[in-house]
Amino acid sequence: MAKSLIVIEHGPSGLKRSSLHPMTFARQVGDSYALLLLGHRLDALAPTLQSYDATSVLLADHPALAEPLADRYAAVIAEVACKESAQTVIASSSTFSKDVLPRVAALFEAPMVSDVLAVENIDGVSTYKRATHAGSMLANVRVTSDRCVLTIRPTSFAMPAPSSSLSPIEKLPVDETSLPKGMQFISREERVSDRPDLSDARVVVSGGRPLKDTETFERLVGGLADVLGGAVGATRAAVDCGMVPNDYQIGQTGKIVAPELYIGIGISGAIQHLAGIKDSRVIVAINKDPEAPIFQMATYGLVGDLHQLVPELIEALRRA
Amino acid sequence: MDFSWSDQQRELLDAVGRFGREQLNYDVIAHDRDAIFNHDAWKKCGEFGIPGLLVPADFGGLGQDALTTVGALERLGYTCKDNGLLFSINAHMWTAVIPVLSHGNESQKRKFLPGLCNGTLIGGNAMSEPNSGSDAFNLGTTAVRKGDKYILNGSKIFVTNAPIADVLVVFATVDKSRGAEGISAFLVEKGAPGFDPSHRIKKMGIRTAPMSEVFFENCEVPAENLLGKEGAGSWLFTRSMTWERGCILASAVGAMQRLLETCIRYANERKQGGHSIGKYQQVATKIVDMKMRVESARHMLYHCAWLTGQRKAVYLEAAMTKLHISDAWVKCAEDAIQIHGGYGYMIEYEVERELRDAIGSKLYSGTSEIQRNIIASLLGL
Amino acid sequence: MPLAKILVAFKSVPDPADAGMSSHDIASKFVINPFDEIAIEEALRMRERGDVAEVAGVTIGPAAVDEQIRAAMAMGVDRVIRVDDSRALDPYAISRILCSLVGREQPSFVIMGKQAVDDDSNQVGQMLAGLLDWPQATFVSKIEFLDNYSRACCTRETDSGLEVIEVSLPAVITTDLRLNEPRYVSLPGLMKARRKTIEVATCEQLGITVQPLTVILSTARPPKRPAGTRVDSIADLVARLKNDAKVL
């Protein structure tokens, strides 16, 4: 029995590291936690999860769960949460958890707080801090029921430190006949990349519409990212005009990043994009418009023509 | 005296503001440089309902009053930087829509108003001639009745929308000896034999509004296209010109508001001598005076439109409104350049274009001098 | 057989064009939540294509939101139900209200934006689907009907790219940015909307009682990042990144 049930995410390249960060959150509030991994053929992934002081590592392993269909996953998660007598179900913010966890909340009959940035115990009650209005406001939120569902922003909580003790693995029985059947997985774009994931890269290089086309974007933004070993991101405008795929989008309705170094190329700094980068340690902006809003947030701002400056930067970094 | 908009008016004005902000925010610099009329934007304005604001719903319009209409045009001027497009729309509304609405017979109204209201038909009027500008009724263009047609001969200049117009209200004299009493109005449609609107005029400002010199060479106009009675032309012209004077600079009030906000922003951001230039009295005073002009222009605009809605004769107020707003617009644009310094002189900053666009307002719809003459005579001088 | 009715849920939010300047206290201008506008647009296109007969809208709020309701009607929504409630409701309460309304209206599916741009929670659609025990398709950028309108094929935008799923109807669909570009409200549409009626319902009439279970204790502006510096060359930038920021 654990106070919290943490749902771990995995993909083609294994466990998603950022999905482990909720454990740091749980440790901070002093709650015991069990980890839940859903999918198919999970045996290879489970052992890694044993070294994090979880009360148990629960596996819901079944072919019917091979794809993260929200109706099936939510049904299983809610059932496990009830069986564990958990009071909280937690996951790291991602499109997976955004899709599944609210549905869990409805089945679990609990309210949900999304994308928690910090938690504080005030008078014995947890108070959660989260961003609203595209990150231009911070709200302190309290839940007035016993149960709740939470997603936490992975960049706000560190990777949990592993421990030497081993948590037990428990394989849960999955009754396929009771699973909802209204949703069917058809296909997914599989793009293989050597580059790190946007959500946990140390360096993020991002580009906007002025890059004009996919070739230029790849050459300049991609080129700069590669020389720094970083991930590539983009503004909504760049995705909208087809220059880059949707999963590059950083911002209020895309991904939130908080790298050590963020470099924005040809990005004016619409508030919706800034919402996705404001926790970066160092922000560099390269733009030809000296009045671009991003310069108000940038640690270092360079005004000029990106077509000239970026190749120069790539070259300088290569030599450094 | 209730100076506030009603909920319904506010809703309409907000819709206009949003439309202008989202749909009419294209690059005007290139269009201005190459004198390109934005057909797409015109079409959107037509579908949105602007040209038909004043026309009753029966004829495809929105049945709004004058005050709501100028409020909408002001909002459009605030959100859309293409003063030329707005000038085209205004010319269409005051010089084509109003005459057809006020003086057209049932069949003319049915034929032209729906298209004029939704922008599928573009209209304008042709009054000024090379030898008669301020001397408006001294027309040389003649119209002679021949069977079931009128034959028009002569030329007109400064005809807004002529190169793209589907129909123009053309003023011609059927009897020079009767002077103003001989002037009649005709609806000349595109493609009429002997009608040549192709000689484009290159202008200092509002360059995106197409304008040309128009030639009538034995131009054939069907008799049913006579607008109003023979000889009623000068009355029709005066009537539509009064509307025009009161309303044509509504969008200019919006443009001035935009200029004011641009200048305030710039004055706060631009730093010289260790602080923002807005702290210098010489800059601040210019902006204060701008604010005064915008407010007084707005009040005159609304008051004149309100009086129109009350069915009062507004010859005096319309002339005053036109005179005041045009003077204010030019002065605001000039000061805006001065406040921006060298940057105000650069095409890229779009401030110099405002002055070029504004200067025309002291010339069209009756020059500032003519407005003063009208006001003087109405004051009994 | 085309679908009889779809229900579009939408919310009034402070105009994001004012974003950065608005807070709970400042009465800013309100608009239809941009993501919900996309949902409305998609529903209207479905009706125009003949996939759906009626597009009904629902929103929860006080009389002040009638302005946004008329905007939705001006776009073309046939009828709108406003559930009269002026409390600060959380997504769970909202989804329970919508659930009871769905029970009354019996639509073939429910569509709404994926998140409200004021609250940014991204929960209501999914919660509603859970309460109804309906399939869900979230962050959708494309919808196609299959099998004589018994299923919908949806493309979803996820962290790893595009994903395609099929859901049997009825279902709850939430819309992402790139699904469509909403039409703007035209003045003729606005005039037509004035002749349409807004139906007002209360939670009592719907037979439910809800209380928000999340409470906002306080709000504040986030701390501003300290102002940075302009550099004037690549060499300068690289030196600072290396020596000052120590990030290289």
PDB file of N, CA, C and O in Angstrom, chain C residues 194-229:
ATOM      1  N   ARG C 194     -28.275  37.703 -33.369  1.00  0.00           N
ATOM      2  CA  ARG C 194     -29.147  38.438 -32.449  1.00  0.00           C
ATOM      3  C   ARG C 194     -30.560  37.886 -32.471  1.00  0.00           C
ATOM      4  O   ARG C 194     -31.318  38.087 -31.530  1.00  0.00           O
ATOM      5  N   ARG C 195     -30.911  37.176 -33.557  1.00  0.00           N
ATOM      6  CA  ARG C 195     -32.265  36.616 -33.624  1.00  0.00           C
ATOM      7  C   ARG C 195     -32.321  35.213 -33.023  1.00  0.00           C
ATOM      8  O   ARG C 195     -33.389  34.649 -32.869  1.00  0.00           O
ATOM      9  N   LYS C 196     -31.135  34.643 -32.709  1.00  0.00           N
ATOM     10  CA  LYS C 196     -31.135  33.294 -32.111  1.00  0.00           C
ATOM     11  C   LYS C 196     -31.301  33.427 -30.599  1.00  0.00           C
ATOM     12  O   LYS C 196     -30.911  34.428 -30.013  1.00  0.00           O
ATOM     13  N   THR C 197     -31.857  32.389 -29.978  1.00  0.00           N
ATOM     14  CA  THR C 197     -32.043  32.487 -28.517  1.00  0.00           C
ATOM     15  C   THR C 197     -31.012  31.677 -27.773  1.00  0.00           C
ATOM     16  O   THR C 197     -30.585  30.617 -28.220  1.00  0.00           O
ATOM     17  N   ILE C 198     -30.633  32.213 -26.625  1.00  0.00           N
ATOM     18  CA  ILE C 198     -29.723  31.496 -25.746  1.00  0.00           C
ATOM     19  C   ILE C 198     -30.570  30.787 -24.707  1.00  0.00           C
ATOM     20  O   ILE C 198     -31.376  31.406 -24.025  1.00  0.00           O
ATOM     21  N   GLU C 199     -30.409  29.475 -24.617  1.00  0.00           N
ATOM     22  CA  GLU C 199     -31.141  28.731 -23.592  1.00  0.00           C
ATOM     23  C   GLU C 199     -30.326  28.746 -22.307  1.00  0.00           C
ATOM     24  O   GLU C 199     -29.130  28.471 -22.343  1.00  0.00           O
ATOM     25  N   VAL C 200     -30.975  29.082 -21.225  1.00  0.00           N
ATOM     26  CA  VAL C 200     -30.264  29.102 -19.953  1.00  0.00           C
ATOM     27  C   VAL C 200     -30.745  27.951 -19.091  1.00  0.00           C
ATOM     28  O   VAL C 200     -31.943  27.735 -18.941  1.00  0.00           O
ATOM     29  N   ALA C 201     -29.783  27.220 -18.560  1.00  0.00           N
ATOM     30  CA  ALA C 201     -30.134  26.114 -17.660  1.00  0.00           C
ATOM     31  C   ALA C 201     -29.376  26.307 -16.357  1.00  0.00           C
ATOM     32  O   ALA C 201     -28.398  27.054 -16.314  1.00  0.00           O
ATOM     33  N   THR C 202     -29.820  25.675 -15.314  1.00  0.00           N
ATOM     34  CA  THR C 202     -29.084  25.729 -14.054  1.00  0.00           C
ATOM     35  C   THR C 202     -28.698  24.318 -13.655  1.00  0.00           C
ATOM     36  O   THR C 202     -29.293  23.350 -14.135  1.00  0.00           O
ATOM     37  N   CYS C 203     -27.725  24.208 -12.743  1.00  0.00           N
ATOM     38  CA  CYS C 203     -27.327  22.894 -12.259  1.00  0.00           C
ATOM     39  C   CYS C 203     -28.520  22.184 -11.628  1.00  0.00           C
ATOM     40  O   CYS C 203     -28.695  20.970 -11.784  1.00  0.00           O
ATOM     41  N   GLU C 204     -29.341  23.001 -10.977  1.00  0.00           N
ATOM     42  CA  GLU C 204     -30.532  22.439 -10.317  1.00  0.00           C
ATOM     43  C   GLU C 204     -31.429  21.761 -11.344  1.00  0.00           C
ATOM     44  O   GLU C 204     -31.884  20.632 -11.148  1.00  0.00           O
ATOM     45  N   GLN C 205     -31.682  22.471 -12.458  1.00  0.00           N
ATOM     46  CA  GLN C 205     -32.525  21.902 -13.512  1.00  0.00           C
ATOM     47  C   GLN C 205     -31.909  20.650 -14.093  1.00  0.00           C
ATOM     48  O   GLN C 205     -32.600  19.724 -14.510  1.00  0.00           O
ATOM     49  N   LEU C 206     -30.582  20.627 -14.157  1.00  0.00           N
ATOM     50  CA  LEU C 206     -29.910  19.452 -14.709  1.00  0.00           C
ATOM     51  C   LEU C 206     -29.844  18.330 -13.691  1.00  0.00           C
ATOM     52  O   LEU C 206     -29.414  17.223 -13.997  1.00  0.00           O
ATOM     53  N   GLY C 207     -30.233  18.658 -12.462  1.00  0.00           N
ATOM     54  CA  GLY C 207     -30.283  17.623 -11.434  1.00  0.00           C
ATOM     55  C   GLY C 207     -28.939  17.276 -10.831  1.00  0.00           C
ATOM     56  O   GLY C 207     -28.712  16.154 -10.392  1.00  0.00           O
ATOM     57  N   ILE C 208     -28.004  18.219 -10.839  1.00  0.00           N
ATOM     58  CA  ILE C 208     -26.725  17.898 -10.200  1.00  0.00           C
ATOM     59  C   ILE C 208     -26.278  19.028  -9.284  1.00  0.00           C
ATOM     60  O   ILE C 208     -26.653  20.178  -9.459  1.00  0.00           O
ATOM     61  N   THR C 209     -25.476  18.651  -8.319  1.00  0.00           N
ATOM     62  CA  THR C 209     -24.844  19.630  -7.433  1.00  0.00           C
ATOM     63  C   THR C 209     -23.352  19.399  -7.529  1.00  0.00           C
ATOM     64  O   THR C 209     -22.894  18.263  -7.345  1.00  0.00           O
ATOM     65  N   VAL C 210     -22.615  20.454  -7.831  1.00  0.00           N
ATOM     66  CA  VAL C 210     -21.157  20.300  -7.873  1.00  0.00           C
ATOM     67  C   VAL C 210     -20.506  21.389  -7.050  1.00  0.00           C
ATOM     68  O   VAL C 210     -21.007  22.497  -6.951  1.00  0.00           O
ATOM     69  N   GLN C 211     -19.413  21.014  -6.465  1.00  0.00           N
ATOM     70  CA  GLN C 211     -18.574  21.994  -5.776  1.00  0.00           C
ATOM     71  C   GLN C 211     -17.176  21.876  -6.364  1.00  0.00           C
ATOM     72  O   GLN C 211     -16.739  20.770  -6.676  1.00  0.00           O
ATOM     73  N   PRO C 212     -16.503  23.009  -6.520  1.00  0.00           N
ATOM     74  CA  PRO C 212     -15.112  22.873  -6.966  1.00  0.00           C
ATOM     75  C   PRO C 212     -14.298  22.214  -5.858  1.00  0.00           C
ATOM     76  O   PRO C 212     -14.483  22.531  -4.679  1.00  0.00           O
ATOM     77  N   LEU C 213     -13.425  21.289  -6.223  1.00  0.00           N
ATOM     78  CA  LEU C 213     -12.587  20.627  -5.243  1.00  0.00           C
ATOM     79  C   LEU C 213     -11.160  21.156  -5.269  1.00  0.00           C
ATOM     80  O   LEU C 213     -10.288  20.692  -4.543  1.00  0.00           O
ATOM     81  N   THR C 214     -10.889  22.083  -6.159  1.00  0.00           N
ATOM     82  CA  THR C 214      -9.590  22.770  -6.153  1.00  0.00           C
ATOM     83  C   THR C 214      -9.878  24.233  -5.892  1.00  0.00           C
ATOM     84  O   THR C 214     -10.821  24.798  -6.432  1.00  0.00           O
ATOM     85  N   VAL C 215      -9.051  24.819  -5.073  1.00  0.00           N
ATOM     86  CA  VAL C 215      -9.235  26.224  -4.715  1.00  0.00           C
ATOM     87  C   VAL C 215      -7.950  26.979  -5.011  1.00  0.00           C
ATOM     88  O   VAL C 215      -6.861  26.518  -4.655  1.00  0.00           O
ATOM     89  N   ILE C 216      -8.101  28.134  -5.658  1.00  0.00           N
ATOM     90  CA  ILE C 216      -6.918  28.968  -5.882  1.00  0.00           C
ATOM     91  C   ILE C 216      -6.782  29.884  -4.684  1.00  0.00           C
ATOM     92  O   ILE C 216      -7.652  30.708  -4.405  1.00  0.00           O
ATOM     93  N   LEU C 217      -5.689  29.727  -3.965  1.00  0.00           N
ATOM     94  CA  LEU C 217      -5.494  30.529  -2.765  1.00  0.00           C
ATOM     95  C   LEU C 217      -4.999  31.927  -3.090  1.00  0.00           C
ATOM     96  O   LEU C 217      -5.410  32.898  -2.485  1.00  0.00           O
ATOM     97  N   SER C 218      -4.083  31.981  -4.033  1.00  0.00           N
ATOM     98  CA  SER C 218      -3.519  33.286  -4.392  1.00  0.00           C
ATOM     99  C   SER C 218      -2.886  33.202  -5.766  1.00  0.00           C
ATOM    100  O   SER C 218      -2.592  32.108  -6.264  1.00  0.00           O
ATOM    101  N   THR C 219      -2.733  34.353  -6.380  1.00  0.00           N
ATOM    102  CA  THR C 219      -2.022  34.397  -7.656  1.00  0.00           C
ATOM    103  C   THR C 219      -0.978  35.493  -7.561  1.00  0.00           C
ATOM    104  O   THR C 219      -1.106  36.429  -6.772  1.00  0.00           O
ATOM    105  N   ALA C 220       0.040  35.358  -8.369  1.00  0.00           N
ATOM    106  CA  ALA C 220       1.091  36.376  -8.361  1.00  0.00           C
ATOM    107  C   ALA C 220       1.808  36.332  -9.696  1.00  0.00           C
ATOM    108  O   ALA C 220       1.741  35.324 -10.414  1.00  0.00           O
ATOM    109  N   ARG C 221       2.445  37.405 -10.013  1.00  0.00           N
ATOM    110  CA  ARG C 221       3.245  37.402 -11.238  1.00  0.00           C
ATOM    111  C   ARG C 221       4.554  36.658 -10.961  1.00  0.00           C
ATOM    112  O   ARG C 221       5.102  36.775  -9.877  1.00  0.00           O
ATOM    113  N   PRO C 222       5.043  35.908 -11.928  1.00  0.00           N
ATOM    114  CA  PRO C 222       6.314  35.228 -11.697  1.00  0.00           C
ATOM    115  C   PRO C 222       7.443  36.255 -11.619  1.00  0.00           C
ATOM    116  O   PRO C 222       7.305  37.358 -12.173  1.00  0.00           O
ATOM    117  N   PRO C 223       8.513  35.917 -10.917  1.00  0.00           N
ATOM    118  CA  PRO C 223       9.626  36.864 -10.824  1.00  0.00           C
ATOM    119  C   PRO C 223      10.193  37.122 -12.221  1.00  0.00           C
ATOM    120  O   PRO C 223      10.252  36.211 -13.057  1.00  0.00           O
ATOM    121  N   LYS C 224      10.558  38.334 -12.487  1.00  0.00           N
ATOM    122  CA  LYS C 224      11.110  38.667 -13.804  1.00  0.00           C
ATOM    123  C   LYS C 224      12.554  38.228 -13.856  1.00  0.00           C
ATOM    124  O   LYS C 224      13.288  38.347 -12.887  1.00  0.00           O
ATOM    125  N   ARG C 225      12.948  37.741 -14.995  1.00  0.00           N
ATOM    126  CA  ARG C 225      14.342  37.425 -15.179  1.00  0.00           C
ATOM    127  C   ARG C 225      15.127  38.729 -15.143  1.00  0.00           C
ATOM    128  O   ARG C 225      14.678  39.741 -15.659  1.00  0.00           O
ATOM    129  N   PRO C 226      16.312  38.741 -14.560  1.00  0.00           N
ATOM    130  CA  PRO C 226      17.100  39.974 -14.582  1.00  0.00           C
ATOM    131  C   PRO C 226      17.447  40.335 -16.026  1.00  0.00           C
ATOM    132  O   PRO C 226      17.603  39.446 -16.868  1.00  0.00           O
ATOM    133  N   ALA C 227      17.529  41.612 -16.311  1.00  0.00           N
ATOM    134  CA  ALA C 227      17.831  42.052 -17.674  1.00  0.00           C
ATOM    135  C   ALA C 227      19.191  41.539 -18.096  1.00  0.00           C
ATOM    136  O   ALA C 227      20.111  41.445 -17.297  1.00  0.00           O
ATOM    137  N   GLY C 228      19.293  41.188 -19.338  1.00  0.00           N
ATOM    138  CA  GLY C 228      20.558  40.651 -19.840  1.00  0.00           C
ATOM    139  C   GLY C 228      21.373  41.718 -20.511  1.00  0.00           C
ATOM    140  O   GLY C 228      21.133  42.914 -20.352  1.00  0.00           O
ATOM    141  N   THR C 229      22.345  41.272 -21.318  1.00  0.00           N
ATOM    142  CA  THR C 229      23.191  42.229 -22.031  1.00  0.00           C
ATOM    143  C   THR C 229      23.159  41.984 -23.513  1.00  0.00           C
ATOM    144  O   THR C 229      22.974  40.860 -23.964  1.00  0.00           O
TER     145      THR C 229
END
